[in-house]
GROMACS .gro file of N, CA and C in nm:
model
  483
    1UNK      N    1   0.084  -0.118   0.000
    1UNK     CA    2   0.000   0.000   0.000
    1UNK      C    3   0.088   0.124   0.000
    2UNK      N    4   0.093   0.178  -0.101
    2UNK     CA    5   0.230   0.318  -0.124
    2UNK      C    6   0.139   0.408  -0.035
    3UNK      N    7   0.225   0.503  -0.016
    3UNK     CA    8   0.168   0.628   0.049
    3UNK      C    9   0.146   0.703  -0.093
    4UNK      N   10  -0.038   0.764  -0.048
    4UNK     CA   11  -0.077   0.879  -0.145
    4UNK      C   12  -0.078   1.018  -0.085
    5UNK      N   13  -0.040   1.082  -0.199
    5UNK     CA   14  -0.057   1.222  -0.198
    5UNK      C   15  -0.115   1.280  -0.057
    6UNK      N   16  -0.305   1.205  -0.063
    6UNK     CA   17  -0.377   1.261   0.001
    6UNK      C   18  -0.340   1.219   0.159
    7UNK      N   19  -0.277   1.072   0.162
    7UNK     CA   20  -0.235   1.081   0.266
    7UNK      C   21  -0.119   1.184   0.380
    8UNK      N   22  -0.046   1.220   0.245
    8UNK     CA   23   0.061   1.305   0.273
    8UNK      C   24  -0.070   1.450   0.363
    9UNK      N   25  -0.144   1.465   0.237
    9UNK     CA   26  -0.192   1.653   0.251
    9UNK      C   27  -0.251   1.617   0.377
   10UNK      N   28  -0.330   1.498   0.443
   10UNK     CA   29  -0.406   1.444   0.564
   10UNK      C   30  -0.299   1.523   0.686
   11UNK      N   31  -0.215   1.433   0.672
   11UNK     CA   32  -0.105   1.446   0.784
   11UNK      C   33  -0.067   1.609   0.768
   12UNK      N   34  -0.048   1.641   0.709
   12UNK     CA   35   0.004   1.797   0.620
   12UNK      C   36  -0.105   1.905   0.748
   13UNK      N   37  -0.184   1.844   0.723
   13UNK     CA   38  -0.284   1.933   0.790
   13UNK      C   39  -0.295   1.895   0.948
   14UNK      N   40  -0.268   1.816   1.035
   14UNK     CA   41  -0.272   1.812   1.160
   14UNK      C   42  -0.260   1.907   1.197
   15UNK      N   43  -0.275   1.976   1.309
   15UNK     CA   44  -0.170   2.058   1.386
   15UNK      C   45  -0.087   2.056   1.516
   16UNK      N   46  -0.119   1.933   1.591
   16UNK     CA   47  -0.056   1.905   1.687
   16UNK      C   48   0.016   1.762   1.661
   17UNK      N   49   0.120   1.771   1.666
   17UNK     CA   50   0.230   1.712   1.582
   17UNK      C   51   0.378   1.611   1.696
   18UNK      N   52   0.382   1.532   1.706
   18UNK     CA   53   0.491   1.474   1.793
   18UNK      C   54   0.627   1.458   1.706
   19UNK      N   55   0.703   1.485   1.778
   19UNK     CA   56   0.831   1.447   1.663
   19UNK      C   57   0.959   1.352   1.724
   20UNK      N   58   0.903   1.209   1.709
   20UNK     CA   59   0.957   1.163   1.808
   20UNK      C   60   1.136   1.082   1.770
   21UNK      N   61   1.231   1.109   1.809
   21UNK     CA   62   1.397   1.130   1.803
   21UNK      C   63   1.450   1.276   1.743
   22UNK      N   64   1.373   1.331   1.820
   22UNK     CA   65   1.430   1.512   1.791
   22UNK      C   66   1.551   1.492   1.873
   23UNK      N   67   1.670   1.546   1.806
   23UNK     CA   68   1.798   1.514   1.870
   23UNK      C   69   1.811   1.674   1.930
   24UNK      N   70   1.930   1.625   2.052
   24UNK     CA   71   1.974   1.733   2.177
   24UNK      C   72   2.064   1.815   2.107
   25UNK      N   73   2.096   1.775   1.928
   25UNK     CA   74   2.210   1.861   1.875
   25UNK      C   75   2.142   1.936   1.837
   26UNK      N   76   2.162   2.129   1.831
   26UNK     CA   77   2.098   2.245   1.819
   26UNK      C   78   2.112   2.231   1.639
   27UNK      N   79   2.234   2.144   1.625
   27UNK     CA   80   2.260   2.142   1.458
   27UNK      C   81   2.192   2.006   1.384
   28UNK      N   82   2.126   1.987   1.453
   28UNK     CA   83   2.140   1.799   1.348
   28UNK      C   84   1.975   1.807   1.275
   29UNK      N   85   1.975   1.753   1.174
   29UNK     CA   86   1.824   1.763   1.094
   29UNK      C   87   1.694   1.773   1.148
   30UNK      N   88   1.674   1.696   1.247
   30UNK     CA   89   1.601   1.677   1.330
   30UNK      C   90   1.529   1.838   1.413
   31UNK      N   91   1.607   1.889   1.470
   31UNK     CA   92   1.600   2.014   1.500
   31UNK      C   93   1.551   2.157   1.419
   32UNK      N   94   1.650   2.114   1.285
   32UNK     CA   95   1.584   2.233   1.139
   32UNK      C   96   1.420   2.161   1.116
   33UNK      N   97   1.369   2.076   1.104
   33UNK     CA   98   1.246   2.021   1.088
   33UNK      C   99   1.196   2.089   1.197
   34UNK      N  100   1.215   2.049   1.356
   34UNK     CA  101   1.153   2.133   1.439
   34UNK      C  102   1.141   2.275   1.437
   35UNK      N  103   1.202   2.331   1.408
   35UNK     CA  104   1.248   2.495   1.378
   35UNK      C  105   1.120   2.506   1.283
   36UNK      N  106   1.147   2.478   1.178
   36UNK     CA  107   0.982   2.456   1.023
   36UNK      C  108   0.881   2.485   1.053
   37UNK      N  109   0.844   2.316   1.132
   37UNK     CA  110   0.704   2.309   1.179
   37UNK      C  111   0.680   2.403   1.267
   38UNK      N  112   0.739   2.458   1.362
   38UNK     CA  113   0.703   2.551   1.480
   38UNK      C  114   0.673   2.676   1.338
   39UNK      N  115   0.756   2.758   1.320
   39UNK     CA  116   0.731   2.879   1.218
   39UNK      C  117   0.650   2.828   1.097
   40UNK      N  118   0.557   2.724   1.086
   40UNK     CA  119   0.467   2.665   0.978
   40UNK      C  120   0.370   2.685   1.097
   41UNK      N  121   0.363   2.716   1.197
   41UNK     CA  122   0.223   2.726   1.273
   41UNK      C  123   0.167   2.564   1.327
   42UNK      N  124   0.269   2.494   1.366
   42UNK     CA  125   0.232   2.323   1.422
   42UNK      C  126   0.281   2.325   1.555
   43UNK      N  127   0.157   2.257   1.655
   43UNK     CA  128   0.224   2.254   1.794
   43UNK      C  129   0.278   2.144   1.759
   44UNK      N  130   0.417   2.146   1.781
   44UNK     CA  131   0.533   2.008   1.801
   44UNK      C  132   0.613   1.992   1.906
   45UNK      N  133   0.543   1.876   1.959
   45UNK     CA  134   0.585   1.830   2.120
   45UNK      C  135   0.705   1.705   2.054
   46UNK      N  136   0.787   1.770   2.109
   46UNK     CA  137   0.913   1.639   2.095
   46UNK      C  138   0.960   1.549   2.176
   47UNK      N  139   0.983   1.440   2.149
   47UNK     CA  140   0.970   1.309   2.215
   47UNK      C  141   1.120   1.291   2.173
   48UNK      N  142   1.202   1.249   2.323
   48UNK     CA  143   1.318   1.203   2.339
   48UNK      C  144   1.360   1.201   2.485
   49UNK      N  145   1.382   1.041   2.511
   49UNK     CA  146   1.401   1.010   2.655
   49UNK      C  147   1.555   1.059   2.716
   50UNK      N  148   1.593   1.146   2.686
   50UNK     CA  149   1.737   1.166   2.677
   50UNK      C  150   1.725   1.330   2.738
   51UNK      N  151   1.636   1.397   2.712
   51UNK     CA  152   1.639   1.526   2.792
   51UNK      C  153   1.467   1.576   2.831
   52UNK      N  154   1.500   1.639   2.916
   52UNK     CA  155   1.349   1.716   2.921
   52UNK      C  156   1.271   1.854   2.894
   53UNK      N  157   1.360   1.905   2.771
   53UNK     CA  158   1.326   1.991   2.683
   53UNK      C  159   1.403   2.019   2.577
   54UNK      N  160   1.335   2.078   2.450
   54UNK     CA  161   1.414   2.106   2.342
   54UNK      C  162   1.335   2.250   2.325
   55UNK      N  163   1.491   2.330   2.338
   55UNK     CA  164   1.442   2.512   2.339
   55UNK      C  165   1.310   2.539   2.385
   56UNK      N  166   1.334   2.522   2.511
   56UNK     CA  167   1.237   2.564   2.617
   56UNK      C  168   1.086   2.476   2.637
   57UNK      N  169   1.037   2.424   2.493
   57UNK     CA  170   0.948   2.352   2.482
   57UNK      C  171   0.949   2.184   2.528
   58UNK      N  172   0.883   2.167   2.676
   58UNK     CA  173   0.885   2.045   2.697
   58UNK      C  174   0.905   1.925   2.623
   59UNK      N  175   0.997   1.820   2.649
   59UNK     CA  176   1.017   1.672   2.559
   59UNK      C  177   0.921   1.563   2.650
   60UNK      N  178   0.891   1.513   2.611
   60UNK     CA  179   0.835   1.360   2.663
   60UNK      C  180   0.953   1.239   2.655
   61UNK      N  181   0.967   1.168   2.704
   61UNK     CA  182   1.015   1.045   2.684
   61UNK      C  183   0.947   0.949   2.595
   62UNK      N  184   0.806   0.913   2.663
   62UNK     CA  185   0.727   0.859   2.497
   62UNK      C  186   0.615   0.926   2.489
   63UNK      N  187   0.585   0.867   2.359
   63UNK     CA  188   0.429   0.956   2.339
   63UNK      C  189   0.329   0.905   2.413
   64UNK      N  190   0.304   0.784   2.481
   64UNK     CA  191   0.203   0.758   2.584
   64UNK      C  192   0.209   0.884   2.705
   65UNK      N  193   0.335   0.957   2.703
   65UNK     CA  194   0.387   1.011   2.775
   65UNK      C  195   0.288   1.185   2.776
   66UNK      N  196   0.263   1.216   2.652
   66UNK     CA  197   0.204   1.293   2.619
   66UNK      C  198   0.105   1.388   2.668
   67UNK      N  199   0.039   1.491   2.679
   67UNK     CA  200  -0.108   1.562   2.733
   67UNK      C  201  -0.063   1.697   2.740
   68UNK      N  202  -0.202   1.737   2.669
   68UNK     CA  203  -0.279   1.623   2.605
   68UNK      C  204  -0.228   1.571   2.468
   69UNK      N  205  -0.333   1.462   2.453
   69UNK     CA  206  -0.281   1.358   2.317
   69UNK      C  207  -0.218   1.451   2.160
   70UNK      N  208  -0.135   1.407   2.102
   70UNK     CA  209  -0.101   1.468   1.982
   70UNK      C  210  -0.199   1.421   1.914
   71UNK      N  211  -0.235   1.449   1.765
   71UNK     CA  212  -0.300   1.408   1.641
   71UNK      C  213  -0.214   1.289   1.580
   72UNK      N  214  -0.067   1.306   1.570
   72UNK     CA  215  -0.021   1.231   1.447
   72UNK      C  216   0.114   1.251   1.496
   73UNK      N  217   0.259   1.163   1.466
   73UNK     CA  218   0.362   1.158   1.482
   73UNK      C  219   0.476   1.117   1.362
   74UNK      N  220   0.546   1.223   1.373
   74UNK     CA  221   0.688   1.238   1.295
   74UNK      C  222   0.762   1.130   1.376
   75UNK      N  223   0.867   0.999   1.270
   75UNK     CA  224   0.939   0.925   1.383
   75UNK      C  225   1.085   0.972   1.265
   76UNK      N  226   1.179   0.998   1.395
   76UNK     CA  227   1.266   1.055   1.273
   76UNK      C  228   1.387   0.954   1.406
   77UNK      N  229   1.400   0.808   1.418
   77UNK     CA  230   1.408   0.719   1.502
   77UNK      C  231   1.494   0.607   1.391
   78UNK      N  232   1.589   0.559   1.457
   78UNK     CA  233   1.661   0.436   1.348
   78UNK      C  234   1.548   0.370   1.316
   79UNK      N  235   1.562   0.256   1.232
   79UNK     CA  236   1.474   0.213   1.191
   79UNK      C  237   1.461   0.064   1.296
   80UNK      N  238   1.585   0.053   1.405
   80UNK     CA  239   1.578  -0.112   1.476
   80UNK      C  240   1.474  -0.033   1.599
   81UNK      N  241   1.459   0.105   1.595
   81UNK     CA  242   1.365   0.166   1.737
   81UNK      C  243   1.240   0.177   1.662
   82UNK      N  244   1.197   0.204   1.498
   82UNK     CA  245   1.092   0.250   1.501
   82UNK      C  246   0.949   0.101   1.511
   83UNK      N  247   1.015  -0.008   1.536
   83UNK     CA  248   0.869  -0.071   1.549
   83UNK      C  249   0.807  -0.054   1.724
   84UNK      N  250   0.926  -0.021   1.791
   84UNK     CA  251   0.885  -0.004   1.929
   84UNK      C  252   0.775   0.121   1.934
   85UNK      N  253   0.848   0.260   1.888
   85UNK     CA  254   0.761   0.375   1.876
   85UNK      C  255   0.650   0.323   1.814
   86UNK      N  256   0.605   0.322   1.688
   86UNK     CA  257   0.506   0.230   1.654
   86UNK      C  258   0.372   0.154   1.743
   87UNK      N  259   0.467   0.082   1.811
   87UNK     CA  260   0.386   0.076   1.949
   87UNK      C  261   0.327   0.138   2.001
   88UNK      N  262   0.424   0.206   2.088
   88UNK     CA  263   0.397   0.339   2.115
   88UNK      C  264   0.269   0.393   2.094
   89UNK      N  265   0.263   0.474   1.941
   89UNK     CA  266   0.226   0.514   1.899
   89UNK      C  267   0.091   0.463   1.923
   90UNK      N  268   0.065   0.357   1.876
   90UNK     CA  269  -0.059   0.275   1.846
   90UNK      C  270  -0.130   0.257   2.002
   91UNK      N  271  -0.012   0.244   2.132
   91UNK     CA  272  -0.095   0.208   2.264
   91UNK      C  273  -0.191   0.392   2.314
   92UNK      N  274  -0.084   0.503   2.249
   92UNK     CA  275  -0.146   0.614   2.322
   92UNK      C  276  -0.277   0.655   2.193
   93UNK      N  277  -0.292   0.573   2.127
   93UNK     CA  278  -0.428   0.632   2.020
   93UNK      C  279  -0.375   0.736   1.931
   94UNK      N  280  -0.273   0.713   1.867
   94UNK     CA  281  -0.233   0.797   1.772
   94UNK      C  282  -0.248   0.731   1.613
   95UNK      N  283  -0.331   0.794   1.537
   95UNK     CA  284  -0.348   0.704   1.408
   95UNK      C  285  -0.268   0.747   1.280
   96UNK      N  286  -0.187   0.833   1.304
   96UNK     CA  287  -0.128   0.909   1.174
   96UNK      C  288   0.032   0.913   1.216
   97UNK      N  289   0.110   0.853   1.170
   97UNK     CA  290   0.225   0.825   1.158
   97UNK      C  291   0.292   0.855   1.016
   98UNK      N  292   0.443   0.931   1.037
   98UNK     CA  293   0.505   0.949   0.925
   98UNK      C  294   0.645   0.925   0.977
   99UNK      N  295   0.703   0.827   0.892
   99UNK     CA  296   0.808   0.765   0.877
   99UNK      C  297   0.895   0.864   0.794
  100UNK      N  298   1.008   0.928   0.884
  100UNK     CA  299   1.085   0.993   0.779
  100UNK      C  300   1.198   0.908   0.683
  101UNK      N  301   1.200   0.936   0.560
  101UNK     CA  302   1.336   0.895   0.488
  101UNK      C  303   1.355   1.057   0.399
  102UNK      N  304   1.503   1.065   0.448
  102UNK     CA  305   1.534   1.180   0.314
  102UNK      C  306   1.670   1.112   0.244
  103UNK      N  307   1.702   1.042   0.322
  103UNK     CA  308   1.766   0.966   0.191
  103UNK      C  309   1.839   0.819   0.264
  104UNK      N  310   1.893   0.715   0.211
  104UNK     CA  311   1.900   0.583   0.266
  104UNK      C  312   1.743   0.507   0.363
  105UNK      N  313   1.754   0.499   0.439
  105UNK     CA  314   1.638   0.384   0.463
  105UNK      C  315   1.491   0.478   0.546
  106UNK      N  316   1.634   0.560   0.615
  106UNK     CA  317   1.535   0.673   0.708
  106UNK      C  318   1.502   0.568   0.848
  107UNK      N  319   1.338   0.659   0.842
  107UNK     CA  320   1.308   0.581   0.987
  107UNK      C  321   1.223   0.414   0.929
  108UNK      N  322   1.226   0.424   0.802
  108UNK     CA  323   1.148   0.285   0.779
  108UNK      C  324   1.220   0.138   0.828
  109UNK      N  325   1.112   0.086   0.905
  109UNK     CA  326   1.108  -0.022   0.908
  109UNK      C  327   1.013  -0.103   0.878
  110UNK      N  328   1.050  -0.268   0.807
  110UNK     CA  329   0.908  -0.290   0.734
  110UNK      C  330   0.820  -0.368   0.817
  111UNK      N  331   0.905  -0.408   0.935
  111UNK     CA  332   0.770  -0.487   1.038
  111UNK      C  333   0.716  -0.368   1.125
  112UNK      N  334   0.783  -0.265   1.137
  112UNK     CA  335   0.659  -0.124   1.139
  112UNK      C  336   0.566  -0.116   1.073
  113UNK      N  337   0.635  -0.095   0.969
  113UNK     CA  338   0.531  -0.045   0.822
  113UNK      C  339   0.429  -0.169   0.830
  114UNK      N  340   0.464  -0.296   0.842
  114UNK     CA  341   0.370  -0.394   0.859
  114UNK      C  342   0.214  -0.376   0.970
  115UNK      N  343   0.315  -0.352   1.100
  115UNK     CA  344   0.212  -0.307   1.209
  115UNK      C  345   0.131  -0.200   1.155
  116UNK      N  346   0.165  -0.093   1.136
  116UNK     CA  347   0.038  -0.003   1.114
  116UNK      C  348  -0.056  -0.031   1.026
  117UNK      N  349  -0.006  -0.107   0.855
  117UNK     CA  350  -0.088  -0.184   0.847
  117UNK      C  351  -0.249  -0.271   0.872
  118UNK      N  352  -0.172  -0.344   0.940
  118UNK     CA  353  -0.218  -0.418   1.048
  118UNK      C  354  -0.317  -0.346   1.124
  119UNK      N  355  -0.315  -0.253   1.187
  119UNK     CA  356  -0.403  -0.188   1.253
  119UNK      C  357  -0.468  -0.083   1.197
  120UNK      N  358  -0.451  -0.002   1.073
  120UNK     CA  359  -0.504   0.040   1.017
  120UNK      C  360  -0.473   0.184   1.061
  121UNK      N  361  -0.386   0.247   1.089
  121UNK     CA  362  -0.291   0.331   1.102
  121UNK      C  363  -0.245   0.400   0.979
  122UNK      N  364  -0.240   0.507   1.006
  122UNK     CA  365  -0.262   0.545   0.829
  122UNK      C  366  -0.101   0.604   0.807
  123UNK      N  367  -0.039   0.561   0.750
  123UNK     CA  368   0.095   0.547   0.722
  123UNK      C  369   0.126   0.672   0.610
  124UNK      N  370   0.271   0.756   0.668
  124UNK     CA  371   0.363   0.834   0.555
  124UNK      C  372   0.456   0.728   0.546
  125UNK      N  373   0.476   0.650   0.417
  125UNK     CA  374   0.649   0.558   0.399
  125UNK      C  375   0.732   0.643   0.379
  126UNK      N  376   0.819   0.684   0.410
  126UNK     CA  377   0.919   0.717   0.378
  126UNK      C  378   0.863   0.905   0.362
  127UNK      N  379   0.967   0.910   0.293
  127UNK     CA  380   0.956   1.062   0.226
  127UNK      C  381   1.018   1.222   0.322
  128UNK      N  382   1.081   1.281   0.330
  128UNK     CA  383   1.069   1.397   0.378
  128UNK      C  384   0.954   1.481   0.404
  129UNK      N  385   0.980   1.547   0.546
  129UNK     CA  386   0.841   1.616   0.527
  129UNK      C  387   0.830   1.783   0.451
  130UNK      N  388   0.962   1.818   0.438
  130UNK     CA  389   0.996   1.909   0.390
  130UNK      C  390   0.987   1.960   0.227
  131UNK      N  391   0.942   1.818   0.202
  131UNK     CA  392   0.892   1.814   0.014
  131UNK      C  393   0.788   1.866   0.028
  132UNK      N  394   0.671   1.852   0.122
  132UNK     CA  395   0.524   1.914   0.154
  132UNK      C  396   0.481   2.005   0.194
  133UNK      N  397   0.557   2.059   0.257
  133UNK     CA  398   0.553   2.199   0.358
  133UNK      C  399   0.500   2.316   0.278
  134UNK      N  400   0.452   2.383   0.293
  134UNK     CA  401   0.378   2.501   0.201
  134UNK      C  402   0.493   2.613   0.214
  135UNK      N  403   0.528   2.675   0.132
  135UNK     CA  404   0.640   2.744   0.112
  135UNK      C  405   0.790   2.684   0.133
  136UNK      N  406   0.763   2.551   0.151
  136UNK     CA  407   0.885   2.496   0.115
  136UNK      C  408   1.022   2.576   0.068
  137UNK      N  409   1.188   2.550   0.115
  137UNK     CA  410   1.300   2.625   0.070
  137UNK      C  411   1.302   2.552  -0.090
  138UNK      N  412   1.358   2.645  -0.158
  138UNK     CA  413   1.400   2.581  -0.303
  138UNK      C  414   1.399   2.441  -0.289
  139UNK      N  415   1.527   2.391  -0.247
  139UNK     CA  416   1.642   2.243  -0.218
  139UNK      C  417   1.525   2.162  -0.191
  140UNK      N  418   1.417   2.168  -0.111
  140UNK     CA  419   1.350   2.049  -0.079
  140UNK      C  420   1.211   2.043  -0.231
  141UNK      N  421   1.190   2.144  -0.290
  141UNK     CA  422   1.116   2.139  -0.393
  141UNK      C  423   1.188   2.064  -0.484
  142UNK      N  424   1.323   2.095  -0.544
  142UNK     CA  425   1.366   2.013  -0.622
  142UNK      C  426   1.404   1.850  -0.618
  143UNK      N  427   1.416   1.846  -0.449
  143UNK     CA  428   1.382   1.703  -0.390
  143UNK      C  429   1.279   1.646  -0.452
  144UNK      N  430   1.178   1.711  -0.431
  144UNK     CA  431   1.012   1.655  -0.491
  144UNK      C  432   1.021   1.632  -0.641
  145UNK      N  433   1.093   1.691  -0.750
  145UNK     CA  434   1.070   1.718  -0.834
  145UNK      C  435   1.124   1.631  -0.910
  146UNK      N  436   1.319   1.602  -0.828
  146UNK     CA  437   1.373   1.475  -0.862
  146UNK      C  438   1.291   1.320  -0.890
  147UNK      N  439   1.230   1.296  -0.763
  147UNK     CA  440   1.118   1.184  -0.715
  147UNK      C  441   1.035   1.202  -0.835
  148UNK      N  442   0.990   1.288  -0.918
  148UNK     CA  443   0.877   1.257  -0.983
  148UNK      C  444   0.930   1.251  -1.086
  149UNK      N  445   1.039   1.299  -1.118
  149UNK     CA  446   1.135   1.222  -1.250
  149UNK      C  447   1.165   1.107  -1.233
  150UNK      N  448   1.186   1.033  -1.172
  150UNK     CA  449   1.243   0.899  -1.138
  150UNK      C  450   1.128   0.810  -1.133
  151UNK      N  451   1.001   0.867  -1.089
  151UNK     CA  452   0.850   0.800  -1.062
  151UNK      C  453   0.837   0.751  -0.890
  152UNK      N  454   0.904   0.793  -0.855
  152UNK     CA  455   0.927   0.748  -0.701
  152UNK      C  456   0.819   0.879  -0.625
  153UNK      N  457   0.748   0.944  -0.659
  153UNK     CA  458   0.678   1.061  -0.588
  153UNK      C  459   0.546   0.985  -0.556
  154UNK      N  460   0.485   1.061  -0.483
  154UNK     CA  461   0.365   0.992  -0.454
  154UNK      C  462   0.231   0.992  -0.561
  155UNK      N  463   0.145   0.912  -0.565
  155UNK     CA  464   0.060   0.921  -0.713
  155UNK      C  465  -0.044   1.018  -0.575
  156UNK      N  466  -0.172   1.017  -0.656
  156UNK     CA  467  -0.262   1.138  -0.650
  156UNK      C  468  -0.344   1.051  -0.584
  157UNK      N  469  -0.396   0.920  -0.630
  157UNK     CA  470  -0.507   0.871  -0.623
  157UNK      C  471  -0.474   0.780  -0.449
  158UNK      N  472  -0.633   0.781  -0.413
  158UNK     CA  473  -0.662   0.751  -0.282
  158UNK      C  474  -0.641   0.569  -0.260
  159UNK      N  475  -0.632   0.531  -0.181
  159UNK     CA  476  -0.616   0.407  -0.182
  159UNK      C  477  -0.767   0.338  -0.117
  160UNK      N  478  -0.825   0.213  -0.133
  160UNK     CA  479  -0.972   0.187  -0.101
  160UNK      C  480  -0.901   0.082  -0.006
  161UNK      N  481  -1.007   0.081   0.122
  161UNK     CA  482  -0.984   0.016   0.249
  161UNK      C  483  -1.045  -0.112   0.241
   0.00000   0.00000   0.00000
């Protein structure tokens, strides 16, 4: 089941947002994504058992951890942690999950990707979220643009349950 478009614009539109392996480095990707979404107008509560805030804004350890509940979660998490989050995810009632990849495997894992599946969890595979972002920087548009030369972008059409 590829990820569609509409799934993308679904998630696109949340606004309370978890971002769970936001790293403690002020420099590392993880952080410029947080930086985005905050100045894109998204409450993003970051999840990382390793500190108890990122720039002033409270961290959770997990998202059960949460309150109140997020909408949907960014896992930007190796891929041997993301079937645990997953979990996670699925025990605190979170149905919208996006698996980051911006390039090599990302956060995918496929007995993740299996679980949500499985439960009917409505899945981002892979992808940057920065290809979607409304005013997007140049660099991540031409990201998108690459993908749809290659045919690797997301198709349009909805998938039937």
């Amino acid at each position: 089941m590829p990820t569609t478009l509409s799934d993308i614009r679904e998630f696109i539109a949340l606004k309370r947002i978890a971002l769970v392996g936001v790293s403690r480095d002020p420099g590392h990707f993880s952080r410029y994504l947080f930086h985005e979404l905050c100045k894109k107008g998204y409450e993003v509560v970051p999840v990382n058992p390793e500190t108890i805030a990122i720039e002033n804004t409270p961290s959770f350890p997990r998202v059960q951890d949460i309150q109140p509940p997020v909408e949907g979660a960014i896992l930007l998490t190796p891929p041997q942690k993301t079937e645990g989050v997953v979990r996670d995810c699925a025990e605190a009632g979170i149905r919208r999950i996006w698996m980051h990849r911006g390039g090599g495997q990302g956060s995918v894992s496929s007995d993740a990707v299996d679980f949500c599946h499985l439960r009917g969890i409505q899945l981002v595979e892979g992808f940057c979220p920065f290809m979607f972002l409304p005013q997007t920087q140049f660099f991540h548009r031409v990201h998108g643009f690459l993908l749809q030369l290659t045919g690797s972008y997301p198709k349009e059409q909805r998938r039937v349950a």
